[in-house]
Coordinates of C-alpha atoms and ligand atoms in Angstrom, one line a residue:
Chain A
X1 CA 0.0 0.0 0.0
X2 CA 2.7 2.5 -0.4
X3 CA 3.5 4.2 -3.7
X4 CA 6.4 3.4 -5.9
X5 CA 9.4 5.7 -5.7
X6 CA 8.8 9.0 -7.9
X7 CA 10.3 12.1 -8.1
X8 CA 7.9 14.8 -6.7
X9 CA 8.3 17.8 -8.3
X10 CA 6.9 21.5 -6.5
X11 CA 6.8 24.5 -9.0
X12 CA 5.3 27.4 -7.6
X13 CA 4.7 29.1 -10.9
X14 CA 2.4 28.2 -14.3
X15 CA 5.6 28.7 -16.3
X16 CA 7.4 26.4 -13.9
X17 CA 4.7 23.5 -14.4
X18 CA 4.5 23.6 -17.7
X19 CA 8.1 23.0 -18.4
X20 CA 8.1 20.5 -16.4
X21 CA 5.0 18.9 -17.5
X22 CA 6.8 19.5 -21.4
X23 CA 10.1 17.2 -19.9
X24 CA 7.7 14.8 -17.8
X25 CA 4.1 14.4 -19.3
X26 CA 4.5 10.9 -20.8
X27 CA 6.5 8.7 -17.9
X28 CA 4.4 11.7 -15.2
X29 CA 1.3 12.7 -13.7
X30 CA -0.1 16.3 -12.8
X31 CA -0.9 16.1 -8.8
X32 CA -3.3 18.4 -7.5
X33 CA -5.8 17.6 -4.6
X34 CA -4.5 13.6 -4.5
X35 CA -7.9 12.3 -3.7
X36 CA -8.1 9.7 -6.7
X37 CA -4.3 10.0 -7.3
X38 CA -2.7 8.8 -4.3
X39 CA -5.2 5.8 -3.9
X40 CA -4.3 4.6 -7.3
X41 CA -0.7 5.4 -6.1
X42 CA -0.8 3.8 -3.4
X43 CA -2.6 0.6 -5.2
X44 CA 0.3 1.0 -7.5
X45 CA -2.4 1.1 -10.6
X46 CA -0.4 4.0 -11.2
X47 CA 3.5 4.4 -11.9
X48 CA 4.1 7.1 -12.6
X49 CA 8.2 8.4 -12.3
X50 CA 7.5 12.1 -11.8
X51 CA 4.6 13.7 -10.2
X52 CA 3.9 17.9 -10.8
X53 CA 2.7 19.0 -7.7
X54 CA 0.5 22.4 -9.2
X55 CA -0.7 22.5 -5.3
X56 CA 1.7 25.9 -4.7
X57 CA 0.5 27.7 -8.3
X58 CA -1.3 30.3 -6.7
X59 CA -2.9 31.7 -9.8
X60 CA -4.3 28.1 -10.1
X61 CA -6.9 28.3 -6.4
X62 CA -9.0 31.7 -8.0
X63 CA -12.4 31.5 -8.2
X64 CA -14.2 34.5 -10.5
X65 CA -17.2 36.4 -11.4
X66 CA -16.6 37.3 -14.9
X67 CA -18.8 38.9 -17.7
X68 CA -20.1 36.1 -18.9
X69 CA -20.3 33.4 -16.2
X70 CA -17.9 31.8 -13.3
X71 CA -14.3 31.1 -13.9
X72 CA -13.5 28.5 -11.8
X73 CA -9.4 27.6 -11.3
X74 CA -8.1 24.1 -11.3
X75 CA -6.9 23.6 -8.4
X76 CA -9.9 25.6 -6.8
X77 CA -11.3 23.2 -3.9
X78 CA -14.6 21.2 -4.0
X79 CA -15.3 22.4 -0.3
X80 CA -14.4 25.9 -1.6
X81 CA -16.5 26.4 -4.7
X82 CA -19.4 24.7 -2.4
X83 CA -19.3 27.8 0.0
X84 CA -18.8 30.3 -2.6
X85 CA -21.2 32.9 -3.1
X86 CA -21.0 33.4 -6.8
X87 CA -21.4 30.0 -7.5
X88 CA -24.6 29.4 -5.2
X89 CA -25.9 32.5 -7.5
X90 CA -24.3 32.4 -10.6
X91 CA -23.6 28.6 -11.1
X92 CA -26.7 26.6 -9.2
X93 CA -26.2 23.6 -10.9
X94 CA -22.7 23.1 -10.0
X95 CA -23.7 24.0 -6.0
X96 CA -26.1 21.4 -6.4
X97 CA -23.9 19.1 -7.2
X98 CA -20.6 19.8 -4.8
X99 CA -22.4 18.1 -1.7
X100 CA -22.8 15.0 -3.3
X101 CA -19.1 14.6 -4.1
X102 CA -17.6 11.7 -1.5
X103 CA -17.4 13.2 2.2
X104 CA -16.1 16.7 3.5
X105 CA -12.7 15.5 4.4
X106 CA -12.1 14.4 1.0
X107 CA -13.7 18.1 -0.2
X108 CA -11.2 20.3 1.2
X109 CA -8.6 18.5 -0.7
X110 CA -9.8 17.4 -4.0
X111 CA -10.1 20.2 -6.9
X112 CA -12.5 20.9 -9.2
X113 CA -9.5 20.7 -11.7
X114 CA -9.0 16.8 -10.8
X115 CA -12.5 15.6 -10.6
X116 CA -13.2 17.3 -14.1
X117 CA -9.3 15.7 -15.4
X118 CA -9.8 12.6 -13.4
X119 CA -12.4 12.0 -15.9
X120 CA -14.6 9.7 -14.3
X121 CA -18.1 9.1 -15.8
X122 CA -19.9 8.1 -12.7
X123 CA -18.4 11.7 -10.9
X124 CA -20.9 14.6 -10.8
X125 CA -19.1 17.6 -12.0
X126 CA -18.4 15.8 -15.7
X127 CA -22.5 15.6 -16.1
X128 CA -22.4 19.0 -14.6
X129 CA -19.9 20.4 -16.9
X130 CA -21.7 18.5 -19.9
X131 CA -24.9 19.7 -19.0
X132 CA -23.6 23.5 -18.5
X133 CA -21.1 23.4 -22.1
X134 CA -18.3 24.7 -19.4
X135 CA -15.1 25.3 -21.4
X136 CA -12.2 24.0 -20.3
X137 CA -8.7 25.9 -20.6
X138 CA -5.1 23.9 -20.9
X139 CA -2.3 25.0 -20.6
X140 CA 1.1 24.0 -22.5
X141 CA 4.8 25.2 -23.8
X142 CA 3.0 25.1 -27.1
X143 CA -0.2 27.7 -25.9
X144 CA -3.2 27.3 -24.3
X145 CA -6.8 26.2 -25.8
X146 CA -10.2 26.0 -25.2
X147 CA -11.8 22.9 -25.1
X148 CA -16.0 22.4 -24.9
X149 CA -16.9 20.4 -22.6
X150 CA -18.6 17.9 -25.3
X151 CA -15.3 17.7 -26.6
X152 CA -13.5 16.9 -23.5
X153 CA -14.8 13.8 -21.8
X154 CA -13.3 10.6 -24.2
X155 CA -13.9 7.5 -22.5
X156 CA -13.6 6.5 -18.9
X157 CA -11.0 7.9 -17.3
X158 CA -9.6 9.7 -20.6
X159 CA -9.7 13.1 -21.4
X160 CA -8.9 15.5 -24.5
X161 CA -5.8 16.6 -22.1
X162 CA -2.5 15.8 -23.8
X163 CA 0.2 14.7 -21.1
X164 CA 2.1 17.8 -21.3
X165 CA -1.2 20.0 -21.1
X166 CA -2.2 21.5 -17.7
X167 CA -5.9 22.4 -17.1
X168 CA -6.1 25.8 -16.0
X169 CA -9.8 26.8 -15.5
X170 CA -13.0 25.8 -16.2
X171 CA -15.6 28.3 -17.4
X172 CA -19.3 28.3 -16.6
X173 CA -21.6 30.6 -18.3
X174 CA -23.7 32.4 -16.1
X175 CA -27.5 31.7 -15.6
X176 CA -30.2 34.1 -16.6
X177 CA -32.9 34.9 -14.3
X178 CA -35.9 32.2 -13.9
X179 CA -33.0 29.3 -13.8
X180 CA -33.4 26.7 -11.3
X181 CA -31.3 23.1 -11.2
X182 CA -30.8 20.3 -9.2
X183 CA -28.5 17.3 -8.8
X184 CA -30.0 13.5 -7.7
X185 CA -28.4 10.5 -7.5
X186 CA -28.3 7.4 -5.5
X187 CA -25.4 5.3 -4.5
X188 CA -24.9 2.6 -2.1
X189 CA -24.5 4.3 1.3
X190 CA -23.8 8.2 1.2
X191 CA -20.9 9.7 0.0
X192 CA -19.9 6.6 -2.8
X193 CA -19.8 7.5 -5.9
X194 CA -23.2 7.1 -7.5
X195 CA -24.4 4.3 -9.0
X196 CA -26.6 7.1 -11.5
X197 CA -26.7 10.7 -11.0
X198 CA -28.5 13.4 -12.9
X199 CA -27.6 17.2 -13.3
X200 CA -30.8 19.0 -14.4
X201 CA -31.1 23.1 -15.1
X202 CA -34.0 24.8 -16.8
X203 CA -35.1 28.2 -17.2
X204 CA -38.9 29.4 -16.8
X205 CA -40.4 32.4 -18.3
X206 CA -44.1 32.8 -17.7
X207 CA -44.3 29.2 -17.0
X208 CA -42.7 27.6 -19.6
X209 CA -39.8 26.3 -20.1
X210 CA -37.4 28.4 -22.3
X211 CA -33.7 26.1 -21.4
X212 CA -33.4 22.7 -20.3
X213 CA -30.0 21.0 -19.8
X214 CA -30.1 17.7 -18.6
X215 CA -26.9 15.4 -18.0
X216 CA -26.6 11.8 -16.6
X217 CA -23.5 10.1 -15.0
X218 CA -23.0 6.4 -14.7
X219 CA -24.9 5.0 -17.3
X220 CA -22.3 5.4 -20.0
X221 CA -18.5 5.6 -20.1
X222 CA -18.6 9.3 -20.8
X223 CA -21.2 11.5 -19.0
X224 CA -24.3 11.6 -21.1
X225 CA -26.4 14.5 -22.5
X226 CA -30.0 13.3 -23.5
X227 CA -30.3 16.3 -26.4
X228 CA -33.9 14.9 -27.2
X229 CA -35.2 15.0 -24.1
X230 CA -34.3 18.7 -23.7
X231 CA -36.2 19.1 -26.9
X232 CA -39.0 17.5 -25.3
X233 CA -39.1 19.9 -22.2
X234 CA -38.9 23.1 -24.3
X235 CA -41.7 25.1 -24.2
X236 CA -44.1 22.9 -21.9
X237 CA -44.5 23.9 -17.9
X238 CA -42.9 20.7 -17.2
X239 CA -46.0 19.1 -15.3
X240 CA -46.6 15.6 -14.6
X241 CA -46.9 14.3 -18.1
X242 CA -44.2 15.9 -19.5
X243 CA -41.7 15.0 -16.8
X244 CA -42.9 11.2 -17.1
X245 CA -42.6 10.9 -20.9
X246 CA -38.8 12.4 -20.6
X247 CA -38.0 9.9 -17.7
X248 CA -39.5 7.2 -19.7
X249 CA -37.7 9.1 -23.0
X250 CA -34.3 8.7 -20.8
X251 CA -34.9 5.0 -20.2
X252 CA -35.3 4.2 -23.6
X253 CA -32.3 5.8 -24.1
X254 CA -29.4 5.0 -21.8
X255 CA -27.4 1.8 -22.2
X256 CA -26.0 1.4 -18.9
X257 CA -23.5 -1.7 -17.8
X258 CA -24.5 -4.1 -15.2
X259 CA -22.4 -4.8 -12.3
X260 CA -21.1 -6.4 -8.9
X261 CA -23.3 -2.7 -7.4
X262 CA -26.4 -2.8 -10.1
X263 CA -27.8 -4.5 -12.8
X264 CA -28.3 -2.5 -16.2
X265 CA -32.3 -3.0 -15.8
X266 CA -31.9 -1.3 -12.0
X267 CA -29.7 1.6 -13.4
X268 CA -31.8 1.9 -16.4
X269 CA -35.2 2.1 -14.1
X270 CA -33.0 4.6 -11.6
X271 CA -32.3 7.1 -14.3
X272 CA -36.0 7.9 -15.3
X273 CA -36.9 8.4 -11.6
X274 CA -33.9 10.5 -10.8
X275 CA -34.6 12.5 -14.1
X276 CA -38.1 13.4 -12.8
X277 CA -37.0 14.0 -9.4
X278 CA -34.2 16.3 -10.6
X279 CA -36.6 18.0 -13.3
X280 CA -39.3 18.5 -10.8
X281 CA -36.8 20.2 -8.3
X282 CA -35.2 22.2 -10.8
X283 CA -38.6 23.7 -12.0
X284 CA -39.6 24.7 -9.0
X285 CA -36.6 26.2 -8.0
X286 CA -36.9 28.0 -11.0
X287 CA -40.7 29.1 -10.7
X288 CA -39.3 30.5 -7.6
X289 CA -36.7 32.8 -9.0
X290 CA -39.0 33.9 -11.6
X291 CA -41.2 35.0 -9.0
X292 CA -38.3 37.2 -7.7
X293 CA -38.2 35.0 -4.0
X294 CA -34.8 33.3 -4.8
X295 CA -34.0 31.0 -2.0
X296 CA -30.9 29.9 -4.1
X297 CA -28.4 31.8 -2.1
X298 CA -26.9 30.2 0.9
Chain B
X1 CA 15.9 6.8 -5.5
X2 CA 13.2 9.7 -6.1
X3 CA 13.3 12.9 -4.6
X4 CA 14.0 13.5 -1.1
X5 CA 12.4 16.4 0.6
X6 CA 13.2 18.3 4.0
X7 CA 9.3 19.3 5.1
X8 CA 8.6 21.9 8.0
X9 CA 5.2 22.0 9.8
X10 CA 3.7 22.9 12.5
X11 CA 2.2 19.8 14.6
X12 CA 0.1 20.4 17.5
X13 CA 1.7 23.9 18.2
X14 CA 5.4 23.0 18.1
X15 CA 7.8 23.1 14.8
X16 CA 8.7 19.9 13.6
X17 CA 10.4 18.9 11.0
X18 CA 12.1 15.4 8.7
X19 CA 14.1 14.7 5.6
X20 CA 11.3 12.3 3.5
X21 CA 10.7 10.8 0.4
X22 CA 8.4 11.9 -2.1
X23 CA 6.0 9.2 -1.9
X24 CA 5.7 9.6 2.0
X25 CA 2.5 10.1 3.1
X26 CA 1.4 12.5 5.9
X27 CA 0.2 9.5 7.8
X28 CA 3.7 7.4 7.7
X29 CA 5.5 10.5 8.3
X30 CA 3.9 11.7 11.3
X31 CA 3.8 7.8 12.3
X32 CA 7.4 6.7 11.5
X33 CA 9.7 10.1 11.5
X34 CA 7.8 12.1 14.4
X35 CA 6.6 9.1 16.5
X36 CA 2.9 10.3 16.5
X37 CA 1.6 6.9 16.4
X38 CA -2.0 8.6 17.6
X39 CA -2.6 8.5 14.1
X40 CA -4.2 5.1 12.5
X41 CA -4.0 3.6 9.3
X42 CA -6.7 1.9 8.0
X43 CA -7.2 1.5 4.3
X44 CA -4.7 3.3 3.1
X45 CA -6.8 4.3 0.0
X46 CA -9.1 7.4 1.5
X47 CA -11.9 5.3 2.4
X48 CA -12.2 4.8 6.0
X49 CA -11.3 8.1 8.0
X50 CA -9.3 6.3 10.6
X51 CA -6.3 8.5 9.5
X52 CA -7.8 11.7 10.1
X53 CA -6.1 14.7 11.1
X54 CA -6.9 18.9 10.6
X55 CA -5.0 20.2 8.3
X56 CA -4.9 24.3 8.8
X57 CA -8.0 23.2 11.4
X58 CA -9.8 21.5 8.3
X59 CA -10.3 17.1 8.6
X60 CA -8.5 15.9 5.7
X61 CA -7.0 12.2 5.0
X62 CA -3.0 12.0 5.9
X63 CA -3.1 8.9 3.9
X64 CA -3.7 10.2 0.8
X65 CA -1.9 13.5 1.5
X66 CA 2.2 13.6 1.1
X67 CA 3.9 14.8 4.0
X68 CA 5.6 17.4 1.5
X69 CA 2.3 18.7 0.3
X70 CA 1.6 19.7 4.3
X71 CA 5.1 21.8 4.4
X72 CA 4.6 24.9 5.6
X73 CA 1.0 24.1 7.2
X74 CA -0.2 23.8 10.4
X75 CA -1.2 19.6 11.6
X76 CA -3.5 18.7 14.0
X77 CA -3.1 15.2 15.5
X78 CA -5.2 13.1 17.9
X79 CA -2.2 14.1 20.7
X80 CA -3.0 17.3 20.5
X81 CA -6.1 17.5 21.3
X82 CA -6.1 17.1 24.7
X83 CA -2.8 18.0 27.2
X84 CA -0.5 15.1 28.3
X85 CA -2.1 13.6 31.4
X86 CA -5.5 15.3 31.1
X87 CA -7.7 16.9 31.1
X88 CA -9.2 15.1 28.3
X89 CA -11.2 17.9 25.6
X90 CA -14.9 18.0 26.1
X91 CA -15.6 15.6 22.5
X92 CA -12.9 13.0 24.5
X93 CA -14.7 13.4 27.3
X94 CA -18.3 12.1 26.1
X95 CA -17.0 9.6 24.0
X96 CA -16.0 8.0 27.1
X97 CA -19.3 8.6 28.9
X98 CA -21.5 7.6 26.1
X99 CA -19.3 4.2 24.9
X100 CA -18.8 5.7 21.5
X101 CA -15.6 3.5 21.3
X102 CA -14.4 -0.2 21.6
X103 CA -11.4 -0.9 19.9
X104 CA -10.5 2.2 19.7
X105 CA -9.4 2.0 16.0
X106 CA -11.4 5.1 14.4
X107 CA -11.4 6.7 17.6
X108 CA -8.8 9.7 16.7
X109 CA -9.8 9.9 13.2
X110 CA -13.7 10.5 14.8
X111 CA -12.4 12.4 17.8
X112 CA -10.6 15.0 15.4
X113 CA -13.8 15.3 13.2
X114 CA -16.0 16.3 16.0
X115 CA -13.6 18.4 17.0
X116 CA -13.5 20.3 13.8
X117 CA -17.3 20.2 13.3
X118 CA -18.0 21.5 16.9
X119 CA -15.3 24.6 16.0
X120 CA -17.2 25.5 13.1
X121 CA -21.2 24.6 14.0
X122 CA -21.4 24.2 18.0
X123 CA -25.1 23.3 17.2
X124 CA -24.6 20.8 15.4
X125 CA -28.4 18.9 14.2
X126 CA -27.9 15.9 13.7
X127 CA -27.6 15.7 9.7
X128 CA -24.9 18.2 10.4
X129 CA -23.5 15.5 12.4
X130 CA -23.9 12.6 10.0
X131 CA -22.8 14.3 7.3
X132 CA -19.1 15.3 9.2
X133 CA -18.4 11.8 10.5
X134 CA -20.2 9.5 7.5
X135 CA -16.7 9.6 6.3
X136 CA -15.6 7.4 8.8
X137 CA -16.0 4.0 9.4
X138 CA -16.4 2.3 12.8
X139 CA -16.4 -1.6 12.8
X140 CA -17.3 -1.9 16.5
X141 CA -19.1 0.5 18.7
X142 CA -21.7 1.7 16.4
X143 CA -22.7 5.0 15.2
X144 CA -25.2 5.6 17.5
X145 CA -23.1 6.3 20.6
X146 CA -21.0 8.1 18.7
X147 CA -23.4 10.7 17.7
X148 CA -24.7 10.9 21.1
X149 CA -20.9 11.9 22.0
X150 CA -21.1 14.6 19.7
X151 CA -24.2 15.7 21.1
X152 CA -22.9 15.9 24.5
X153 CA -19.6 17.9 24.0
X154 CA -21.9 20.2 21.8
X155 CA -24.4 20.6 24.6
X156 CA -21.7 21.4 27.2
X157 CA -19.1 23.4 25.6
X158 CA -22.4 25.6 23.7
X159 CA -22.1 28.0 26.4
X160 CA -18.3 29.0 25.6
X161 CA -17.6 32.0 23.5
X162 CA -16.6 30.5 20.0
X163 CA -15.8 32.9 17.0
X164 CA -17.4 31.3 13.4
X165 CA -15.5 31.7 10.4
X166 CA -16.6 31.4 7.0
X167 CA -15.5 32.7 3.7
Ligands
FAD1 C1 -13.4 7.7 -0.6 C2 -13.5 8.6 -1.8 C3 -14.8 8.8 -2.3 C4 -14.9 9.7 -3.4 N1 -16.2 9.9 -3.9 C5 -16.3 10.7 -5.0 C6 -17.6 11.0 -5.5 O1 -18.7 10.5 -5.0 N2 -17.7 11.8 -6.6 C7 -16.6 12.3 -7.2 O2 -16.7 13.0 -8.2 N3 -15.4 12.0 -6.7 C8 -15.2 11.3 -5.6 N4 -14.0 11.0 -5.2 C9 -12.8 11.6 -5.9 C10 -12.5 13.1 -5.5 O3 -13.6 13.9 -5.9 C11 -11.3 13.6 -6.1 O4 -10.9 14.7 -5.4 C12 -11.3 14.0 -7.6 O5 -11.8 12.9 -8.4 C13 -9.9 14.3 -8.1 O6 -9.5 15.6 -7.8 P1 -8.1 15.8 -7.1 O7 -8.0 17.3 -7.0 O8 -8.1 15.1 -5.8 O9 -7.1 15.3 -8.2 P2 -5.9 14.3 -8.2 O10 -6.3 13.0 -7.5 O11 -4.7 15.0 -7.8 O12 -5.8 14.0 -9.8 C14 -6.8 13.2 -10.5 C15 -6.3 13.0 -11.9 O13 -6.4 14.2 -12.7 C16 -5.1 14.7 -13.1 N5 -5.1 16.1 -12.9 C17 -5.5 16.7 -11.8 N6 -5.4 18.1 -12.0 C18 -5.1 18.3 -13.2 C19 -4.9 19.5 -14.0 N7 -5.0 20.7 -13.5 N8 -4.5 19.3 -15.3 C20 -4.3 18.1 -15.8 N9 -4.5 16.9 -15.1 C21 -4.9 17.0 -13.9 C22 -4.1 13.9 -12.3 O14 -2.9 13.8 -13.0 C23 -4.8 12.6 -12.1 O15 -4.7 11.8 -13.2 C24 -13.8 10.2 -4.0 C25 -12.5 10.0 -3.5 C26 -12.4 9.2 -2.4 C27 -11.0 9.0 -1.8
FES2 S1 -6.4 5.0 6.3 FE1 -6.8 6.9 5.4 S2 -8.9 6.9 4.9 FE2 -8.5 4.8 5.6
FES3 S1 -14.2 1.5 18.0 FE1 -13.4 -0.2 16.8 S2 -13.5 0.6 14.8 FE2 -14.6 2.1 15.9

């Protein structure tokens, strides 16, 4: 249970990192919060021989307001963005989803940067990235780019990041008034990672629905974006029938993978329900802002 | 041989400090280079809690945490929670009274949680509760006693004058 022997490497600048990601990418690993890192470290189902500790690249932790949205750094922490102000107004969706990740412990050290280049499909801030068309930023000695999020998430565990490519921030647009959004999922005991989640925004004007971004995790081995049930919600006030033709719409849909936790059928019959509870709440929320009484901020 | 690295912390109050690897955790070093053995090691993958300390007053896992990412910061272990020989803190206290331990196992890693939960919410409900220790994993006592601890030391040190900071 102990690591194999690397060579830990502290810059305390971006410049810094990305050289050393340019001499060490393919035989190293980026390290920021540790929380999936050092367990498959410790497993050794990783070898890495170098590992970039971005941990003291201050410019890295800043959380923003900007023009058009939230500008969230890598190595921002989950337990941070989950008490910050502008994202429990400006980003519901993604407060929403913070609490469900693992336990507060595990919070204060893991980033949003990691979970989102982890890469996991059954983590919640991929579907809420997905859902939200965040843009992601790297970082190299050869420039930086902008990646959309539908572009970003390959397969599991595999991103669009090349190995000598840093993320740098991740950008959420901003909501417009009349948005409300929810996360559900159910795991095992929790605090697990789920067995399905779903990520859920719309926006209401005069009663109907004008956006609706829905996203699922675990059912797939990339986080899943059900475009034509987002169709299906436009324009209707989301009642009863709507919501249960798009959760039957979603079961129809997903191809999830049985195993040792669930069966496909359970997962598949899991996703509807959570759809409609995660549809229901984030309409409601919404109705709410509309009628000016947002109870969004914490 | 990777990199060796000299790390400087403060642990419970007093400057310490140890030549390590790279690869050493938190956990092995305050174990094995400072002799704080207070400190458990269950399953070595972030799972269980028993190896919970506060970082900067904050729980966090010294298992999966490098002892050279912690340089510069300020450690919190079960031995300093309480002076040598007593008195024990109020959250040692009621686990005691209420049986919220048997082996004794998680005990430090749920000791050092209810301490940082009481410093931030000294009303703690009891989903306030759950949700600070369901990280970590008793095999024996049973969770029941333990939350009853919590409510104790909460009920008795309410009265003192605590200062709540939040970003
Ligand atoms: C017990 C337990 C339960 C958990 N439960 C959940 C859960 O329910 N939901 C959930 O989402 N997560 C869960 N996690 C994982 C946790 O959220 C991690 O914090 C997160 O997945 C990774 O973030 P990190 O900052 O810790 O990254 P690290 O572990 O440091 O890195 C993860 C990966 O991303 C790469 N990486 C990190 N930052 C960058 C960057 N800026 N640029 C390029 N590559 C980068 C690393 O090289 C590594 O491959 C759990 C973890 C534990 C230990
Ligand atoms: S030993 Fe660290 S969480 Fe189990
Ligand atoms: S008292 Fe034995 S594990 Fe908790």
């Amino acid at each position: 249970m102990k690591p194999i022997d690397f060579d830990l490497h502290r810059p305390e600048t971006l410049d810094e990192a990305l050289d050393l990601l340019a001499e060490h990418g393919d035989d190293g690993k980026v390290l920021a919060g540790g929380q999936s890192l050092l367990p498959l470290l410790n497993f050794r189902l990783a070898r890495p021989a170098h590992l970039v500790d971005v941990g003291r690249v201050a410019s890295l932790a800043v959380l923003r307001r900007t023009a058009t949205g939230v500008t969230v750094g890598a190595m921002v922490r989950q337990a941070s963005a989950e008490q910050s102000p502008a994202v429990a107004s400006h980003c519901p969706l993604l407060a929403a989803a913070l609490p469900n990740i693992a336990h507060p412990p595990i919070r204060n050290r893991g980033t949003l940067g990691g979970s989102l280049a982890h890469g996991d499909p059954a983590a919640e801030l991929p579907s809420v990235a997905t859902a939200l068309d965040a843009v992601f930023v790297a970082a190299s000695i050869r420039g930086r780019r902008e990646i959309p999020a539908a572009e970003f998430f390959r397969t599991h565990l595999v991103t669009a990041l090349e190995p000598d490519e840093l993320l740098t921030e991740i950008r959420f647009p901003a909501t417009d008034s009349g948005t409300g959004a929810a996360f559900a999922e159910v795991g095992r005991r929790r605090g697990d990672f789920a067995l399905v989640g779903v990520a859920a925004q719309v926006t209401v004007a005069d009663g109907r629905v004008t956006d609706a971004r829905v996203c699922l995790s675990g059912v797939a081995d990339t986080p899943s974006r059900p475009k034509d049930v987002e169709d299906m919600l436009r324009g209707t006030a989301a009642d009863d029938d709507v919501v249960r033709d798009a959760a039957n719409a979603v079961r129809e849909t997903v191809e999830p993978v049985g195993d040792l936790h669930a069966t496909a059928d359970y997962r598949r019959h899991v996703a509807g329900v959570l759809l409609a509870r995660a549809l229901r709440e984030a309409y409601e929320t919404a109705e709410r802002s509309e009628d000016g009484h947002d109870l969004r901020i914490a | 041989m990777g990199t060796r690295h000299r790390v400087q912390l403060t642990v419970n109050g007093e400057r310490r400090s140890g030549d390590t690897a790279g690869r050493t955790s938190l956990a092995d070093f305050l174990r094995d280079t400072l002799g704080l053995t207070g400190t458990h090691l269950g399953c070595e993958h972030g799972v269980c809690g028993a190896c919970t300390v506060l970082l900067d007053g904050s729980p966090v896992r010294s298992c999966i945490l490098l002892a050279a990412q912690a340089d510069g910061h300020d450690v919190r272990t079960i031995e300093g929670v309480s002076p040598p020989g007593g008195p024990l803190s109020p959250v040692q206290e009621a686990f005691c009274e209420t049986h919220a331990m048997q082996c004794g196992f998680c005990t430090s890693g749920m000791v050092l949680a209810s301490e940082a939960l009481l410093a931030t919410t000294p009303h703690p409900d009891d989903a306030e509760i759950d949700e600070a220790l369901g990280g970590n994993i008793c095999r024996c006592t049973g969770y029941v006693q333990i939350r009853e601890a919590v409510r104790v030391a909460a009920a008795r040190t309410a009265d003192d004058e605590r200062v709540v900071v939040r970003d």
